[in-house]
Amino acid sequence: MNNTDRMLAEAYECVEDGDFHDALNLYDLVLKKEPSNISALIDKGVTLQNIGRIKLAIRSYDKALLISPTNIDALLNKGTALHSAQKYDEAMDCYDAVLKIDKKCAMALAYKGLSLGETGKLQNALKHFKKALSIDKEFDLASISKEMAQDLLKSINDNKVKTP
């Protein structure tokens, strides 16, 4: 294991222990030596996202995507950060980019479903959750979200029936 790998492993341990400050310092040390280290850029983004520094997280994912435009982890994580910032259309663009690379990425389908749901497109969201579950039957996020979307749609339809 080289020095970079050791620092990345140590940063991962810091994150696991909730010591985000030390983890970020380690990622910065790695990136000082290797500015194009994709793992460090993505993991730094995830750590920043975990502490609510969404804009900085997105910036870190963007740096990773400049180096590797089709990196699925960077695209998915950027999408979740954009979703957190309530930029649902931009988040869906990230998920669509993942789905161009891998049509069967259950996570991208489920996350896109969440963003669709946030924008009120429940039928389309439901379709994405079902597709994610057809790929990964054990995917809890898709399963729970599908049930919520179905309940919301039922409630909307019930209210339409009651309204004269």
XYZ file of N, CA and C in Angstrom:
492
model
N 0.853 -1.187 0.000
C 0.000 0.000 0.000
C 0.896 1.247 0.000
N 0.713 2.109 -0.987
C 1.542 3.313 -1.054
C 1.004 4.389 -0.098
N 1.731 5.487 -0.017
C 1.389 6.554 0.916
C 0.008 7.150 0.631
N -0.309 7.347 -0.651
C -1.615 7.890 -1.029
C -2.735 6.966 -0.572
N -2.574 5.675 -0.843
C -3.594 4.703 -0.426
C -3.764 4.691 1.094
N -2.631 4.822 1.806
C -2.694 4.855 3.271
C -3.482 6.081 3.750
N -3.203 7.238 3.125
C -3.916 8.459 3.531
C -5.404 8.364 3.214
N -5.738 7.783 2.063
C -7.148 7.616 1.714
C -7.842 6.664 2.685
N -7.150 5.586 3.061
C -7.718 4.635 4.028
C -7.900 5.310 5.385
N -6.936 6.127 5.766
C -7.036 6.842 7.039
C -8.183 7.854 6.998
N -8.332 8.550 5.871
C -9.430 9.508 5.714
C -10.777 8.787 5.837
N -10.863 7.605 5.219
C -12.092 6.812 5.296
C -12.405 6.480 6.763
N -11.381 6.085 7.512
C -11.571 5.770 8.936
C -12.038 7.001 9.706
N -11.460 8.160 9.386
C -11.877 9.405 10.039
C -13.362 9.669 9.781
N -13.782 9.492 8.533
C -15.190 9.698 8.190
C -16.070 8.732 8.982
N -15.655 7.477 9.030
C -16.424 6.468 9.777
C -16.563 6.858 11.247
N -15.516 7.503 11.796
C -15.525 7.928 13.201
C -16.197 9.283 13.393
N -16.642 9.890 12.291
C -17.289 11.192 12.388
C -16.320 12.357 12.484
N -15.061 12.083 12.245
C -14.029 13.132 12.306
C -13.822 13.707 10.899
N -14.788 14.488 10.466
C -14.792 15.004 9.091
C -13.673 16.003 8.826
N -13.323 16.786 9.841
C -12.268 17.790 9.675
C -10.934 17.124 9.311
N -10.556 16.087 10.074
C -9.300 15.381 9.776
C -9.373 14.676 8.425
N -10.539 14.134 8.105
C -10.701 13.461 6.809
C -10.466 14.458 5.677
N -11.066 15.640 5.791
C -10.895 16.658 4.749
C -9.432 17.085 4.618
N -8.739 17.190 5.756
C -7.313 17.532 5.711
C -6.522 16.457 4.969
N -6.856 15.206 5.210
C -6.166 14.104 4.522
C -6.461 14.125 3.024
N -7.712 14.358 2.653
C -8.044 14.441 1.220
C -7.264 15.587 0.570
N -7.165 16.715 1.281
C -6.423 17.850 0.735
C -4.934 17.524 0.565
N -4.382 16.772 1.515
C -2.974 16.354 1.387
C -2.773 15.473 0.156
N -3.684 14.541 -0.045
C -3.608 13.663 -1.218
C -3.707 14.499 -2.488
N -4.664 15.426 -2.504
C -4.904 16.230 -3.708
C -3.781 17.229 -3.978
N -3.049 17.593 -2.932
C -1.891 18.469 -3.124
C -0.812 17.724 -3.922
N -0.651 16.429 -3.597
C 0.325 15.592 -4.301
C -0.209 15.098 -5.636
N -1.490 14.756 -5.657
C -2.114 14.193 -6.858
C -3.434 14.920 -7.130
N -3.379 16.092 -7.768
C -4.600 16.886 -7.976
C -5.685 16.182 -8.791
N -5.325 15.166 -9.522
C -6.330 14.472 -10.336
C -6.689 13.097 -9.770
N -6.530 12.920 -8.471
C -6.905 11.656 -7.828
C -8.432 11.623 -7.684
N -9.051 10.840 -8.552
C -10.524 10.775 -8.613
C -11.128 10.334 -7.275
N -10.553 9.314 -6.672
C -11.099 8.812 -5.399
C -11.088 9.897 -4.332
N -9.992 10.631 -4.246
C -9.889 11.691 -3.239
C -10.901 12.797 -3.520
N -11.061 13.158 -4.793
C -12.018 14.209 -5.153
C -13.453 13.798 -4.813
N -13.815 12.574 -5.152
C -15.183 12.107 -4.886
C -15.406 11.952 -3.380
N -14.456 11.321 -2.695
C -14.623 11.115 -1.251
C -14.628 12.436 -0.485
N -13.839 13.401 -0.958
C -13.874 14.729 -0.344
C -15.262 15.338 -0.554
N -15.811 15.180 -1.754
C -17.151 15.683 -2.028
C -18.194 15.058 -1.116
N -18.110 13.752 -0.938
C -19.065 13.050 -0.067
C -18.947 13.564 1.368
N -17.710 13.759 1.815
C -17.491 14.245 3.181
C -18.059 15.652 3.334
N -17.790 16.509 2.361
C -18.344 17.867 2.402
C -19.870 17.829 2.401
N -20.430 16.933 1.608
C -21.888 16.795 1.542
C -22.433 16.348 2.896
N -21.728 15.444 3.549
C -22.161 14.933 4.854
C -22.225 16.028 5.909
N -21.378 17.061 5.772
C -21.398 18.136 6.767
C -22.184 19.355 6.268
N -22.928 19.164 5.168
C -23.814 20.203 4.685
C -23.161 21.271 3.820
N -21.936 21.030 3.380
C -21.232 21.997 2.524
C -21.489 21.611 1.065
N -22.729 21.787 0.632
C -23.205 21.283 -0.650
C -22.477 21.924 -1.840
N -22.325 23.248 -1.819
C -21.662 23.918 -2.952
C -20.227 23.428 -3.120
N -19.520 23.271 -2.003
C -18.139 22.772 -2.077
C -18.109 21.317 -2.539
N -19.101 20.551 -2.108
C -19.186 19.147 -2.540
C -19.359 19.083 -4.055
N -20.277 19.899 -4.572
C -20.529 19.920 -6.019
C -19.257 20.325 -6.758
N -18.539 21.292 -6.214
C -17.284 21.732 -6.832
C -16.275 20.573 -6.893
N -16.232 19.781 -5.843
C -15.321 18.632 -5.820
C -15.728 17.584 -6.855
N -17.026 17.322 -6.963
C -17.514 16.381 -7.976
C -17.231 16.905 -9.380
N -17.402 18.226 -9.573
C -17.121 18.818 -10.884
C -15.654 18.638 -11.279
N -14.760 18.788 -10.304
C -13.328 18.581 -10.590
C -13.086 17.141 -11.025
N -13.742 16.206 -10.346
C -13.602 14.791 -10.715
C -14.147 14.557 -12.121
N -15.259 15.206 -12.441
C -15.890 15.010 -13.750
C -15.099 15.676 -14.878
N -14.341 16.705 -14.573
C -13.457 17.291 -15.586
C -12.394 16.279 -16.009
N -11.949 15.492 -15.044
C -10.911 14.481 -15.296
C -11.522 13.229 -15.912
N -12.691 12.842 -15.392
C -13.350 11.618 -15.834
C -14.851 11.886 -16.014
N -15.245 12.420 -17.183
C -16.633 12.855 -17.407
C -17.695 11.757 -17.280
N -17.291 10.507 -17.379
C -18.273 9.428 -17.294
C -18.155 8.643 -15.981
N -17.567 9.257 -14.969
C -17.427 8.578 -13.676
C -18.798 8.515 -12.999
N -19.326 7.312 -12.891
C -20.677 7.111 -12.364
C -20.797 7.580 -10.920
N -19.785 7.308 -10.090
C -19.861 7.738 -8.693
C -19.923 9.256 -8.580
N -19.095 9.942 -9.366
C -19.099 11.413 -9.333
C -20.441 11.956 -9.815
N -20.985 11.359 -10.876
C -22.279 11.805 -11.400
C -23.418 11.568 -10.410
N -23.452 10.372 -9.817
C -24.503 10.064 -8.843
C -24.418 10.986 -7.632
N -23.193 11.157 -7.114
C -23.029 11.998 -5.930
C -23.334 13.462 -6.229
N -22.939 13.927 -7.400
C -23.266 15.302 -7.773
C -24.791 15.450 -7.850
N -25.454 14.442 -8.408
C -26.912 14.458 -8.475
C -27.555 14.541 -7.105
N -27.045 13.763 -6.153
C -27.635 13.802 -4.807
C -27.370 15.148 -4.132
N -26.199 15.745 -4.405
C -25.898 17.060 -3.831
C -26.831 18.120 -4.425
N -27.026 18.055 -5.735
C -27.938 18.997 -6.386
C -29.365 18.810 -5.867
N -29.758 17.552 -5.655
C -31.085 17.257 -5.098
C -31.210 17.906 -3.715
N -30.169 17.766 -2.893
C -30.173 18.375 -1.559
C -30.319 19.890 -1.633
N -29.759 20.475 -2.693
C -29.847 21.919 -2.894
C -31.155 22.301 -3.601
N -32.046 21.338 -3.756
C -33.353 21.513 -4.407
C -33.222 21.945 -5.868
N -32.146 21.516 -6.508
C -31.954 21.767 -7.944
C -32.271 20.455 -8.668
N -33.550 20.132 -8.669
C -33.997 18.818 -9.129
C -33.733 18.564 -10.608
N -33.938 19.577 -11.447
C -33.701 19.378 -12.878
C -32.225 19.100 -13.158
N -31.338 19.827 -12.471
C -29.904 19.584 -12.644
C -29.527 18.204 -12.106
N -30.150 17.820 -10.999
C -29.889 16.488 -10.436
C -30.293 15.414 -11.448
N -31.463 15.605 -12.069
C -31.937 14.624 -13.056
C -31.009 14.560 -14.269
N -30.394 15.691 -14.620
C -29.413 15.668 -15.709
C -28.253 14.735 -15.369
N -27.822 14.763 -14.114
C -26.742 13.860 -13.677
C -27.189 12.401 -13.765
N -28.401 12.130 -13.286
C -28.905 10.757 -13.322
C -29.080 10.275 -14.757
N -29.528 11.176 -15.633
C -29.668 10.816 -17.047
C -28.302 10.500 -17.659
N -27.279 11.250 -17.259
C -25.920 10.982 -17.758
C -25.460 9.597 -17.317
N -25.797 9.229 -16.080
C -25.452 7.878 -15.594
C -26.191 6.837 -16.420
N -27.475 7.081 -16.664
C -28.296 6.097 -17.387
C -27.879 5.956 -18.848
N -27.235 6.971 -19.409
C -26.668 6.835 -20.757
C -25.490 5.873 -20.742
N -24.760 5.866 -19.630
C -23.595 4.988 -19.473
C -24.043 3.579 -19.089
N -25.021 3.504 -18.179
C -25.500 2.213 -17.663
C -27.019 2.288 -17.504
N -27.738 1.770 -18.507
C -29.211 1.808 -18.504
C -29.806 1.089 -17.299
N -29.043 0.186 -16.708
C -29.567 -0.627 -15.617
C -29.022 -0.208 -14.252
N -28.670 1.065 -14.110
C -28.195 1.567 -12.817
C -29.406 1.861 -11.934
N -29.706 0.904 -11.052
C -30.890 1.022 -10.191
C -30.836 2.282 -9.334
N -29.642 2.638 -8.873
C -29.517 3.811 -8.017
C -29.888 5.086 -8.784
N -29.412 5.225 -10.011
C -29.734 6.408 -10.812
C -31.237 6.470 -11.081
N -31.839 5.323 -11.347
C -33.280 5.285 -11.586
C -34.062 5.706 -10.345
N -33.666 5.178 -9.186
C -34.371 5.508 -7.944
C -34.170 6.976 -7.578
N -32.937 7.460 -7.693
C -32.673 8.866 -7.380
C -33.418 9.793 -8.333
N -33.475 9.413 -9.607
C -34.234 10.229 -10.557
C -35.713 10.224 -10.163
N -36.189 9.076 -9.716
C -37.564 8.987 -9.235
C -37.824 9.947 -8.082
N -36.861 10.058 -7.174
C -37.013 10.984 -6.052
C -37.108 12.428 -6.546
N -36.229 12.784 -7.479
C -36.259 14.156 -8.014
C -37.550 14.415 -8.783
N -38.004 13.416 -9.532
C -39.281 13.557 -10.240
C -40.423 13.755 -9.248
N -40.383 13.004 -8.168
C -41.409 13.140 -7.136
C -41.414 14.532 -6.530
N -40.224 15.081 -6.296
C -40.116 16.426 -5.727
C -40.692 17.478 -6.665
N -40.678 17.207 -7.957
C -41.209 18.175 -8.921
C -42.671 17.885 -9.261
N -43.285 16.955 -8.514
C -44.707 16.686 -8.681
C -45.046 15.699 -9.781
N -44.051 15.090 -10.387
C -44.294 14.135 -11.474
C -44.351 12.724 -10.894
N -45.412 12.468 -10.136
C -45.499 11.214 -9.382
C -45.612 9.978 -10.265
N -46.392 10.055 -11.338
C -46.530 8.884 -12.229
C -45.164 8.494 -12.799
N -44.417 9.489 -13.259
C -43.099 9.245 -13.829
C -42.135 8.745 -12.746
N -42.251 9.309 -11.550
C -41.414 8.868 -10.427
C -41.681 7.391 -10.131
N -42.954 7.039 -10.081
C -43.356 5.664 -9.807
C -42.765 4.707 -10.842
N -42.808 5.115 -12.095
C -42.235 4.310 -13.176
C -40.737 4.055 -12.931
N -40.026 5.085 -12.485
C -38.591 4.939 -12.235
C -38.316 4.024 -11.029
N -39.129 4.152 -9.984
C -38.957 3.273 -8.819
C -39.200 1.810 -9.212
N -40.240 1.580 -10.005
C -40.552 0.209 -10.442
C -39.420 -0.357 -11.298
N -38.873 0.480 -12.180
C -37.776 0.023 -13.030
C -36.542 -0.304 -12.182
N -36.260 0.541 -11.184
C -35.127 0.281 -10.284
C -35.328 -1.049 -9.558
N -36.560 -1.292 -9.107
C -36.850 -2.544 -8.391
C -36.810 -3.760 -9.317
N -37.090 -3.558 -10.602
C -37.016 -4.696 -11.536
C -35.552 -5.110 -11.737
N -34.640 -4.171 -11.510
C -33.202 -4.454 -11.636
C -32.653 -4.992 -10.319
N -33.075 -4.365 -9.203
C -32.588 -4.757 -7.872
C -33.792 -4.851 -6.942
N -34.289 -6.062 -6.779
C -35.506 -6.286 -5.997
C -35.329 -5.947 -4.515
N -34.081 -5.883 -4.046
C -33.802 -5.623 -2.628
C -33.499 -4.154 -2.348
N -33.684 -3.280 -3.321
C -33.310 -1.882 -3.194
C -34.342 -1.152 -2.331
N -34.027 -0.983 -1.044
C -34.963 -0.406 -0.074
C -35.439 0.988 -0.463
N -34.515 1.844 -0.908
C -34.890 3.210 -1.267
C -35.974 3.212 -2.342
N -35.794 2.388 -3.349
C -36.771 2.323 -4.438
C -38.093 1.745 -3.941
N -38.018 0.734 -3.098
C -39.219 0.082 -2.588
C -40.041 1.036 -1.720
N -39.398 1.696 -0.795
C -40.087 2.625 0.101
C -40.650 3.801 -0.696
N -39.847 4.327 -1.612
C -40.275 5.478 -2.413
C -41.445 5.118 -3.318
N -41.415 3.901 -3.865
C -42.513 3.441 -4.725
C -43.807 3.413 -3.926
N -43.743 2.874 -2.711
C -44.950 2.804 -1.874
C -45.461 4.202 -1.542
N -44.533 5.117 -1.236
C -44.947 6.492 -0.922
C -45.597 7.157 -2.134
N -45.007 6.963 -3.308
C -45.565 7.561 -4.528
C -46.950 6.989 -4.808
N -47.104 5.675 -4.616
C -48.412 5.050 -4.847
C -49.451 5.598 -3.861
N -49.057 5.758 -2.593
C -49.972 6.296 -1.585
C -50.375 7.731 -1.926
N -49.392 8.535 -2.353
C -49.693 9.921 -2.734
C -50.646 9.977 -3.923
N -50.384 9.155 -4.923
C -51.253 9.125 -6.107
C -52.663 8.694 -5.720
N -52.777 7.695 -4.863
C -54.085 7.214 -4.414
C -54.817 8.328 -3.679
N -54.095 9.028 -2.813
C -54.699 10.117 -2.054
C -55.162 11.249 -2.980
N -54.363 11.574 -3.985
C -54.741 12.604 -4.966
C -55.986 12.171 -5.727
N -55.996 10.909 -6.166
C -57.152 10.395 -6.912
C -58.399 10.339 -6.040
N -58.229 9.954 -4.762
C -59.371 9.931 -3.841
C -59.950 11.324 -3.656
N -59.086 12.317 -3.555
C -59.544 13.704 -3.386
C -60.256 14.199 -4.638
N -59.802 13.772 -5.799
C -60.466 14.172 -7.061
C -61.871 13.618 -7.104
N -62.033 12.387 -6.645
C -63.342 11.738 -6.644
C -64.290 12.462 -5.694
N -63.785 12.910 -4.528
C -64.618 13.586 -3.516
C -65.006 14.987 -3.953
N -64.153 15.637 -4.722
C -64.412 17.021 -5.135
C -65.506 17.049 -6.192
N -66.615 17.824 -5.936
C -67.720 17.851 -6.913
C -67.341 18.620 -8.172
